[in-house]
Short mmCIF file of C-alpha atoms in Angstrom, two decimals:
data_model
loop_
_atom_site.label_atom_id
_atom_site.label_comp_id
_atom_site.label_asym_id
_atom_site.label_seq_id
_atom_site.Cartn_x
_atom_site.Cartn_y
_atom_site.Cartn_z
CA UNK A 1 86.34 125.17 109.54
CA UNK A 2 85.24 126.31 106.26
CA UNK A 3 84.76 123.69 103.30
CA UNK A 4 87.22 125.41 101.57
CA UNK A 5 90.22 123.97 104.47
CA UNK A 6 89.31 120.59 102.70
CA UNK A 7 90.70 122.00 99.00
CA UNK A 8 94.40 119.82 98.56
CA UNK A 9 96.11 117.08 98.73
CA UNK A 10 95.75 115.07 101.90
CA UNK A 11 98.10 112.44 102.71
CA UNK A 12 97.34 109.67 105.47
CA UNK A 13 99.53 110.02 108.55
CA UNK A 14 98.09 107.44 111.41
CA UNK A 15 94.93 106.15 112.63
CA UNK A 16 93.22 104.66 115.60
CA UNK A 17 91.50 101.48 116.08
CA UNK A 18 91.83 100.73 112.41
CA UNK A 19 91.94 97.21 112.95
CA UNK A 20 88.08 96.46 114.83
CA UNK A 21 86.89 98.96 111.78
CA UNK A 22 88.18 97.11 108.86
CA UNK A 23 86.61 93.66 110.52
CA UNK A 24 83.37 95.16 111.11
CA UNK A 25 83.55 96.24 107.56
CA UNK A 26 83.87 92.76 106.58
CA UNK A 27 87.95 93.53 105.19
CA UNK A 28 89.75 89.72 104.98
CA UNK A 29 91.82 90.10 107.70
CA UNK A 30 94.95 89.13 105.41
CA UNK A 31 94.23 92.89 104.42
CA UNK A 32 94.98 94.33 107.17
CA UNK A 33 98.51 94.74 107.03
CA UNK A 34 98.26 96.25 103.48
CA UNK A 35 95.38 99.06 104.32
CA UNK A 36 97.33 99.62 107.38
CA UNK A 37 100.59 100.44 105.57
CA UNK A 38 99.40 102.08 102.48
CA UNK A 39 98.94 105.22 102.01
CA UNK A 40 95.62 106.65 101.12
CA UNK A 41 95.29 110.17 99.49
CA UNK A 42 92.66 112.61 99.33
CA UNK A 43 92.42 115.02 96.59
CA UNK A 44 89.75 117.98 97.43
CA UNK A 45 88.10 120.47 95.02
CA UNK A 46 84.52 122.30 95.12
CA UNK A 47 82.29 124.88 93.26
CA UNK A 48 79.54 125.88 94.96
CA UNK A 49 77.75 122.81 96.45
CA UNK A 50 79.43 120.54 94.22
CA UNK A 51 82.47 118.81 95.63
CA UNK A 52 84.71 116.46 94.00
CA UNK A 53 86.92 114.06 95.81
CA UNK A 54 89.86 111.67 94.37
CA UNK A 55 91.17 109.08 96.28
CA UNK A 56 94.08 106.59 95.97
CA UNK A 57 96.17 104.49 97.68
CA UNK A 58 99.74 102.34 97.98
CA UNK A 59 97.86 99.75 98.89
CA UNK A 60 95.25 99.75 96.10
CA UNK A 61 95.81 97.09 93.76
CA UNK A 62 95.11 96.88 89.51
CA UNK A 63 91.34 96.15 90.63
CA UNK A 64 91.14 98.93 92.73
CA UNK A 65 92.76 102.01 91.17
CA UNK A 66 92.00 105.90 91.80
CA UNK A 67 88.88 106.79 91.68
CA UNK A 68 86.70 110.23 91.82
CA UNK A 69 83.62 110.98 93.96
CA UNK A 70 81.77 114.08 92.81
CA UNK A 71 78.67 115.31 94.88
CA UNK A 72 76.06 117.97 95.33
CA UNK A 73 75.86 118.70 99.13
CA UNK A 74 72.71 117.25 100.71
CA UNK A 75 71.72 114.84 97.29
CA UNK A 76 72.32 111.39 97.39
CA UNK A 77 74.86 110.01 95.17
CA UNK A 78 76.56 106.84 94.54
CA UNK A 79 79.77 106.67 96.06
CA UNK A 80 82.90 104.49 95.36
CA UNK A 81 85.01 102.98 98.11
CA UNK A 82 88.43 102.55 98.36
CA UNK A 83 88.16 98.76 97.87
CA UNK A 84 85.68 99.49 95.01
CA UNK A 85 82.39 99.22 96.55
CA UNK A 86 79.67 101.27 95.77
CA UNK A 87 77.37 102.89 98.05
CA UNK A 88 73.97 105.26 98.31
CA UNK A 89 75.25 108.04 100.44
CA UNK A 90 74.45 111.85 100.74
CA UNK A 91 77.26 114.12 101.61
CA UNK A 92 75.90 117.51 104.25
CA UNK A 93 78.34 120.61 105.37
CA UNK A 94 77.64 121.60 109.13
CA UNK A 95 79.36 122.72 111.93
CA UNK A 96 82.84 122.60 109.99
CA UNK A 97 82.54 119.09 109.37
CA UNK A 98 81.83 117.31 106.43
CA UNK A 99 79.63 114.33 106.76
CA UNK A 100 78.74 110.95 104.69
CA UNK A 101 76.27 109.28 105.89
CA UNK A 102 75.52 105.77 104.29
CA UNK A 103 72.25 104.23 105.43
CA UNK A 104 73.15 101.07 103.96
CA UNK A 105 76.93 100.39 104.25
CA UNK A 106 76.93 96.44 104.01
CA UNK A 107 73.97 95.55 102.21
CA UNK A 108 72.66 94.38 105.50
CA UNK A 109 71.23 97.46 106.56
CA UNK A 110 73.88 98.76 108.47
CA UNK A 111 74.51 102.41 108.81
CA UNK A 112 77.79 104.10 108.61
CA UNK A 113 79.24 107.46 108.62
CA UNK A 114 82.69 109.16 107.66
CA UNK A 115 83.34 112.47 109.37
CA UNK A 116 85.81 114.50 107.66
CA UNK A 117 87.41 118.07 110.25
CA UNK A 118 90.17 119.80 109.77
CA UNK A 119 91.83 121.35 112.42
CA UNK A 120 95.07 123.01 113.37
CA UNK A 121 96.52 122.27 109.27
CA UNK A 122 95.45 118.34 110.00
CA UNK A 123 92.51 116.17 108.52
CA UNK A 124 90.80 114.16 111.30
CA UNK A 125 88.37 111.29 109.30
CA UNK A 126 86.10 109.21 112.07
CA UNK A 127 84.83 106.41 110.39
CA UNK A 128 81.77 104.45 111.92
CA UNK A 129 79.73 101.24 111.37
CA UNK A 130 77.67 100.16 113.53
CA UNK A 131 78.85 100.78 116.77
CA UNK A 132 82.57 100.69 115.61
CA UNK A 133 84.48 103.69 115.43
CA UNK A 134 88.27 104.32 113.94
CA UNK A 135 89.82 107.55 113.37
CA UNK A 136 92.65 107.83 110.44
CA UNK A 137 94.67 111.38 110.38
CA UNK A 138 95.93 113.26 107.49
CA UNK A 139 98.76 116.13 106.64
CA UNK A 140 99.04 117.97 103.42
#
């Protein structure tokens, strides 16, 4: 995969073992249902090194609208959740994947990564923390 596969709209399309992710992420589970059912969108774009990624979703409410992530591959940045939250991460190109890797996803010093592949025309994102791992699966 290129970085370039990445450039689009992505729209979310399934996922697997969602639900032990989201409650090792701390989520209320009276979320569930809603991040479940919504439908998160990923809007890729890059120049260079740079890459900028907007996300949304259904399920998003007024306190948690669109937002934009825009990084330099390899720097740490400060990116925005979803659900709002803001993280240290650095963002690194290798292999055809693109990976996040937070070394402080909770504020308890648990590590976390998001793995981003495209393969066959379809997004595959892995989410991890700790030893939890969901996958969520996205057409364009």
């Amino acid at each position: 995969m290129s970085i370039t596969d990445l450039n689009g709209t992505w729209k979310s399309a399934g996922n697997e073992n969602l639900d032990a992710y989201l409650e090792a992420t701390g989520c209320p589970k009276e979320y569930f249902d809603t991040v479940k059912s919504g439908t998160l969108t990923y809007e890729f774009s890059q120049d260079g090194d740079t890459v900028t990624c907007k996300a949304s979703s259904t399920s998003a409410g007024p306190d948690q609208p669109a937002h934009t992530n825009t990084f330099k591959l390899g720097q740490e940045y400060e990116d925005v959740g979803i659900d709002g939250q803001k993280r240290k991460a650095t963002v690194t190109f290798a292999g055809g994947k693109l990976t996040y890797s937070y070394p402080d996803f909770d504020g308890k010093g648990t590590k976390g990564t998001m793995v981003k592949e495209v393969s066959g025309g379809k997004l595959t994102e892995t989410v991890s923390i700790g030893s939890v791992t969901a996958k969520v699966f996205y057409t364009k």
